[in-house]
């Protein structure tokens, strides 16, 4: 830290760097390495392969997922990683072990909250710099564009410094960087030290929001949707910037009126569990509600449940799927089955309440007209 002395923590860090040591699967907390979006994706893949709901998948299934996602790792490395996972001795992996294994196989870097390293004024300046470099309304830059921006601003004087960061962060020529990754590159390049802790234990959501934190930055700092609802962050921001669905927003207390003002459509709100009376109170017309209901019941009668946000095929990277009464089969792999709740009431569809058996569900879907 510039004081001319090395403390124990700095000595350990120096030893790790000099020896090239890697994180060990049984010692790490994968949540500090993997973004929430990646964790949710891994949970979906895990669920698709956990056919009997045992809470475990085979090692072969885990390696098959890695192969499908084009993860570059040698069998020697895989063998070494599996030897660190206790449950792997029996040939099975639970979800935490699978996520930890994935972290090590993909050489994921520990998540850096750039808001703990950069002052608010610096973040604002870098945001303006980033947005100016973006083309065509996109909010991401490729590696060359980032290099050009950093050179033009004088942040990079020696090319090898930036090359080292590309290698550390596993960023190739095809990788697109968003603003958060752009800031992390700057933090690493400038070798900035953390000047504060930003988390729910040290700061309040309201204070950080007033400071100018975006929804994504609040999420990165450990705050949840319920925290955003408590300080009444507009639903539009949460929907557009945070990527929350109408279903998630309804569950924490946002009303149909809030979501209509946020620009959400009648079909999305109806399929997310809002009743006809709630939607009518929000200002939707009777004719619009009738058409939305007709469209939804028409899909259900054909066995098409893709309107239900609970199924969530948008983020599962399944190119095509066949829906059945009990769940979803992937056309790529007929053995892969994702269970979903099929109940007669829309709220039970979206909230995932297992209240009816499959035989009753089939009967109820034929007669229910909520």
XYZ file of C-alpha atoms in Angstrom:
370
model
C 0.000 0.000 0.000
C 3.014 2.289 -0.389
C 4.084 2.381 3.266
C 7.312 0.496 2.547
C 6.266 -2.559 4.579
C 4.548 -5.819 3.652
C 1.851 -7.114 5.977
C 0.724 -10.762 6.099
C -2.168 -10.284 3.680
C 0.091 -8.620 1.119
C 2.660 -11.390 1.561
C 0.000 -14.037 0.862
C -1.169 -12.144 -2.212
C 2.420 -11.879 -3.455
C 2.900 -15.624 -2.971
C -0.297 -16.381 -4.922
C 0.789 -14.188 -7.835
C 4.354 -15.527 -7.942
C 3.328 -19.182 -7.678
C 0.433 -18.855 -10.129
C -1.878 -20.561 -7.652
C -5.532 -20.911 -8.681
C -8.693 -20.861 -6.551
C -9.606 -24.264 -5.133
C -13.165 -25.471 -5.649
C -13.700 -26.565 -2.037
C -12.440 -23.289 -0.531
C -14.131 -20.592 -2.592
C -17.532 -18.947 -2.321
C -18.696 -19.084 -5.931
C -21.098 -16.170 -5.341
C -18.111 -13.841 -5.036
C -16.915 -14.945 -8.484
C -20.062 -15.460 -10.554
C -22.548 -12.687 -11.385
C -26.134 -13.378 -10.336
C -27.131 -13.765 -13.987
C -24.563 -16.551 -14.450
C -25.630 -18.233 -11.213
C -29.273 -18.270 -12.327
C -28.234 -19.770 -15.659
C -26.285 -22.517 -13.880
C -29.288 -23.213 -11.656
C -31.447 -23.679 -14.759
C -28.986 -26.079 -16.362
C -28.671 -27.941 -13.072
C -32.461 -28.256 -12.765
C -32.745 -29.512 -16.344
C -30.359 -32.357 -15.555
C -31.668 -33.143 -12.058
C -34.382 -35.426 -13.405
C -35.510 -36.935 -10.104
C -35.261 -33.798 -7.935
C -32.531 -35.408 -5.847
C -30.548 -32.181 -5.611
C -27.580 -33.631 -7.484
C -26.417 -34.230 -11.043
C -23.805 -36.649 -12.325
C -20.277 -35.565 -13.148
C -20.887 -36.650 -16.742
C -23.857 -34.271 -16.971
C -21.781 -31.426 -15.541
C -19.002 -32.017 -18.071
C -21.566 -32.286 -20.865
C -22.928 -28.852 -19.924
C -19.392 -27.443 -19.983
C -18.784 -29.003 -23.398
C -22.050 -27.595 -24.786
C -21.040 -24.117 -23.583
C -17.603 -24.492 -25.192
C -15.670 -24.262 -21.922
C -11.977 -24.789 -22.675
C -10.496 -27.029 -19.997
C -8.210 -30.070 -20.170
C -9.155 -33.420 -18.664
C -6.126 -33.230 -16.367
C -7.442 -29.955 -14.950
C -10.935 -31.430 -14.604
C -9.552 -34.431 -12.719
C -7.612 -32.145 -10.379
C -10.683 -29.978 -9.755
C -12.938 -32.965 -9.090
C -10.464 -34.268 -6.511
C -11.137 -31.067 -4.526
C -14.910 -31.608 -4.425
C -16.006 -34.034 -1.703
C -19.319 -35.029 -3.280
C -17.552 -35.815 -6.573
C -16.090 -38.939 -4.989
C -19.525 -40.547 -5.337
C -19.883 -39.380 -8.929
C -22.428 -36.659 -8.121
C -22.417 -32.894 -7.643
C -24.851 -30.749 -5.670
C -25.611 -27.208 -6.847
C -22.934 -25.385 -4.771
C -20.295 -27.913 -5.868
C -21.364 -27.586 -9.503
C -21.154 -23.783 -9.329
C -17.761 -23.914 -7.607
C -16.507 -26.364 -10.227
C -17.807 -24.089 -12.982
C -16.024 -21.121 -11.409
C -12.707 -22.940 -11.529
C -13.225 -24.485 -14.980
C -14.007 -21.100 -16.543
C -11.228 -19.355 -14.602
C -13.746 -16.779 -13.379
C -12.272 -13.693 -11.734
C -13.453 -12.469 -8.364
C -16.188 -9.879 -8.770
C -14.942 -6.326 -8.299
C -17.444 -3.695 -7.223
C -15.882 -0.694 -8.946
C -17.977 1.606 -6.744
C -15.714 0.601 -3.857
C -12.666 1.833 -5.784
C -13.867 4.837 -7.787
C -15.330 8.106 -6.511
C -18.787 9.142 -7.724
C -17.297 11.904 -9.889
C -14.926 9.432 -11.529
C -17.756 7.005 -12.277
C -19.770 9.813 -13.872
C -16.794 10.853 -16.019
C -16.076 7.287 -17.134
C -19.767 6.726 -17.888
C -19.811 9.763 -20.184
C -16.599 8.544 -21.823
C -18.066 5.063 -22.324
C -21.376 6.285 -23.738
C -19.609 8.619 -26.150
C -17.645 5.673 -27.554
C -20.720 3.446 -27.959
C -22.142 3.269 -31.461
C -25.657 2.680 -32.747
C -27.334 2.887 -29.362
C -25.441 -0.145 -28.044
C -24.219 -0.123 -24.453
C -21.109 -2.225 -24.963
C -17.685 -1.943 -26.561
C -15.328 -4.490 -28.039
C -11.742 -4.876 -26.922
C -10.306 -2.614 -29.632
C -12.772 0.168 -28.847
C -11.914 -0.001 -25.145
C -8.192 0.094 -25.981
C -8.697 3.166 -28.174
C -10.696 4.986 -25.491
C -8.110 4.285 -22.797
C -5.211 5.344 -25.022
C -6.927 8.553 -26.107
C -7.519 9.530 -22.479
C -3.939 8.756 -21.470
C -4.867 5.911 -19.123
C -2.713 3.480 -21.132
C 0.873 4.311 -22.008
C 2.385 0.826 -22.296
C 0.544 -1.714 -24.437
C 1.659 -4.746 -22.440
C -0.159 -3.452 -19.351
C -3.472 -3.691 -21.177
C -2.528 -7.049 -22.713
C -1.946 -8.428 -19.218
C -5.415 -7.306 -18.137
C -7.037 -8.919 -21.197
C -5.363 -12.185 -20.223
C -6.328 -11.911 -16.554
C -9.979 -11.206 -17.387
C -10.094 -13.759 -20.241
C -11.201 -11.081 -22.725
C -10.609 -11.979 -26.376
C -11.211 -9.987 -29.562
C -14.841 -11.111 -29.773
C -15.723 -10.198 -26.187
C -18.054 -7.245 -25.718
C -17.611 -5.224 -22.513
C -20.397 -3.399 -20.714
C -19.855 -0.357 -18.516
C -19.205 -2.413 -15.376
C -16.451 -4.409 -17.098
C -15.058 -1.183 -18.548
C -14.713 0.230 -15.023
C -13.114 -2.981 -13.747
C -10.509 -2.720 -16.525
C -9.748 0.836 -15.373
C -9.516 -0.225 -11.715
C -7.063 -3.002 -12.607
C -5.108 -0.800 -14.986
C -4.687 1.981 -12.420
C -4.134 -0.526 -9.590
C -6.651 1.302 -7.468
C -7.155 0.254 -3.866
C -10.531 -0.133 -2.229
C -11.419 2.998 -0.275
C -14.756 1.873 1.190
C -17.038 -1.120 1.689
C -20.368 -0.990 -0.135
C -22.908 -3.579 0.999
C -26.211 -3.750 2.914
C -24.320 -3.907 6.221
C -22.371 -0.674 5.688
C -24.757 1.434 3.597
C -28.474 1.910 3.109
C -30.096 1.450 -0.262
C -31.712 4.892 -0.004
C -28.380 6.622 0.635
C -26.667 4.942 -2.314
C -29.601 5.674 -4.615
C -29.407 9.343 -3.656
C -25.671 9.194 -4.347
C -26.448 8.235 -7.942
C -26.077 4.455 -7.901
C -27.898 2.794 -10.802
C -30.130 -0.248 -10.308
C -27.362 -2.491 -11.644
C -24.855 -0.976 -9.225
C -27.232 -1.476 -6.306
C -27.689 -5.113 -7.314
C -23.915 -5.511 -7.581
C -23.644 -4.113 -4.046
C -25.899 -6.819 -2.632
C -29.293 -5.126 -2.493
C -32.437 -6.973 -3.546
C -35.709 -6.124 -5.212
C -37.469 -5.803 -1.851
C -34.974 -3.064 -0.913
C -35.818 -1.191 -4.110
C -39.542 -1.453 -3.443
C -39.038 -0.160 0.104
C -37.609 3.121 -1.200
C -40.039 3.106 -4.153
C -37.602 3.099 -7.037
C -39.829 3.523 -10.122
C -40.952 0.252 -11.688
C -39.813 1.486 -15.099
C -36.188 1.658 -13.920
C -36.370 -1.785 -12.344
C -37.945 -3.295 -15.456
C -35.648 -1.649 -17.999
C -32.345 -1.346 -16.119
C -32.610 -4.174 -13.599
C -34.133 -6.758 -15.922
C -36.858 -7.688 -13.434
C -40.000 -9.306 -14.817
C -43.568 -8.190 -14.206
C -44.017 -11.281 -12.047
C -41.085 -10.375 -9.785
C -42.292 -6.792 -9.471
C -45.824 -7.922 -8.591
C -44.533 -10.267 -5.911
C -42.744 -7.493 -3.992
C -45.718 -5.144 -4.041
C -45.757 -3.116 -7.243
C -49.348 -2.680 -8.418
C -50.818 -3.064 -11.881
C -51.035 0.735 -12.025
C -47.291 1.036 -11.266
C -46.422 -1.438 -13.991
C -48.757 0.099 -16.538
C -47.029 3.448 -15.971
C -43.742 1.611 -16.511
C -44.917 0.692 -20.001
C -45.794 -2.981 -19.530
C -48.537 -4.423 -21.704
C -51.836 -5.945 -20.677
C -50.962 -9.514 -21.751
C -47.715 -9.532 -19.771
C -49.466 -8.215 -16.665
C -52.350 -10.674 -16.972
C -50.037 -13.652 -17.446
C -48.020 -12.486 -14.426
C -50.962 -13.004 -12.108
C -52.842 -9.718 -11.923
C -56.593 -10.243 -11.686
C -59.087 -8.725 -14.096
C -60.277 -6.304 -11.417
C -56.702 -5.135 -10.683
C -56.069 -4.510 -14.365
C -59.407 -2.738 -14.775
C -58.539 -0.486 -11.814
C -55.176 0.243 -13.455
C -57.038 1.739 -16.405
C -57.086 -1.010 -19.013
C -60.267 -1.184 -21.072
C -62.808 -3.986 -20.791
C -62.306 -4.791 -24.473
C -58.547 -5.050 -24.000
C -58.948 -7.347 -21.001
C -61.369 -9.577 -22.900
C -58.926 -9.875 -25.797
C -55.992 -10.617 -23.445
C -58.013 -13.296 -21.656
C -59.116 -14.812 -24.956
C -55.547 -14.923 -26.231
C -54.233 -16.471 -23.022
C -56.926 -19.148 -22.761
C -56.445 -19.920 -26.441
C -52.753 -20.601 -25.855
C -53.473 -22.741 -22.796
C -56.089 -24.817 -24.613
C -53.468 -25.620 -27.277
C -50.985 -26.723 -24.608
C -48.849 -23.612 -25.155
C -47.744 -22.227 -21.784
C -44.985 -19.929 -23.040
C -46.933 -16.883 -21.834
C -46.213 -17.874 -18.251
C -43.082 -16.088 -16.976
C -42.478 -18.942 -14.535
C -41.327 -21.203 -17.362
C -38.515 -18.772 -18.145
C -37.213 -20.201 -21.403
C -35.802 -16.777 -22.347
C -32.572 -17.239 -20.416
C -32.055 -20.979 -20.641
C -30.362 -20.892 -24.062
C -32.635 -23.629 -25.354
C -33.201 -22.899 -29.026
C -36.378 -24.931 -29.275
C -38.518 -26.813 -26.795
C -41.618 -28.941 -26.654
C -44.104 -28.174 -23.883
C -46.003 -30.988 -22.203
C -48.580 -31.065 -19.431
C -45.875 -31.565 -16.842
C -42.977 -29.530 -18.133
C -40.588 -28.820 -20.981
C -38.556 -31.221 -23.122
C -35.579 -29.841 -25.008
C -35.614 -30.753 -28.691
C -31.824 -30.920 -28.571
C -31.899 -33.615 -25.935
C -35.199 -35.497 -25.429
C -33.917 -36.762 -22.079
C -33.711 -33.232 -20.716
C -36.913 -32.301 -18.895
C -37.734 -29.155 -16.941
C -40.631 -29.429 -14.540
C -43.119 -26.579 -14.350
C -46.261 -26.130 -12.309
C -49.501 -26.529 -14.277
C -52.461 -25.457 -12.138
C -55.857 -24.045 -13.104
C -55.480 -20.549 -11.656
C -53.167 -17.965 -13.124
C -51.691 -17.083 -9.723
C -50.806 -20.723 -9.149
C -49.201 -20.885 -12.576
C -46.969 -17.901 -11.938
C -46.211 -18.340 -8.252
C -45.331 -22.019 -8.564
C -47.602 -23.362 -5.838
C -47.789 -27.145 -6.002
C -51.383 -27.551 -4.843
C -52.818 -30.006 -7.342
C -51.796 -33.369 -8.690
C -51.138 -33.794 -12.399
C -54.423 -35.598 -13.097
C -56.411 -32.788 -11.468
C -54.373 -30.192 -13.356
C -55.261 -31.756 -16.695
C -58.943 -31.785 -15.780
C -58.932 -28.260 -14.339
C -57.204 -26.712 -17.331
C -60.053 -27.919 -19.482
C -62.808 -26.309 -17.392
C -61.174 -23.297 -15.716
C -62.008 -19.833 -17.026
C -60.718 -17.336 -14.510
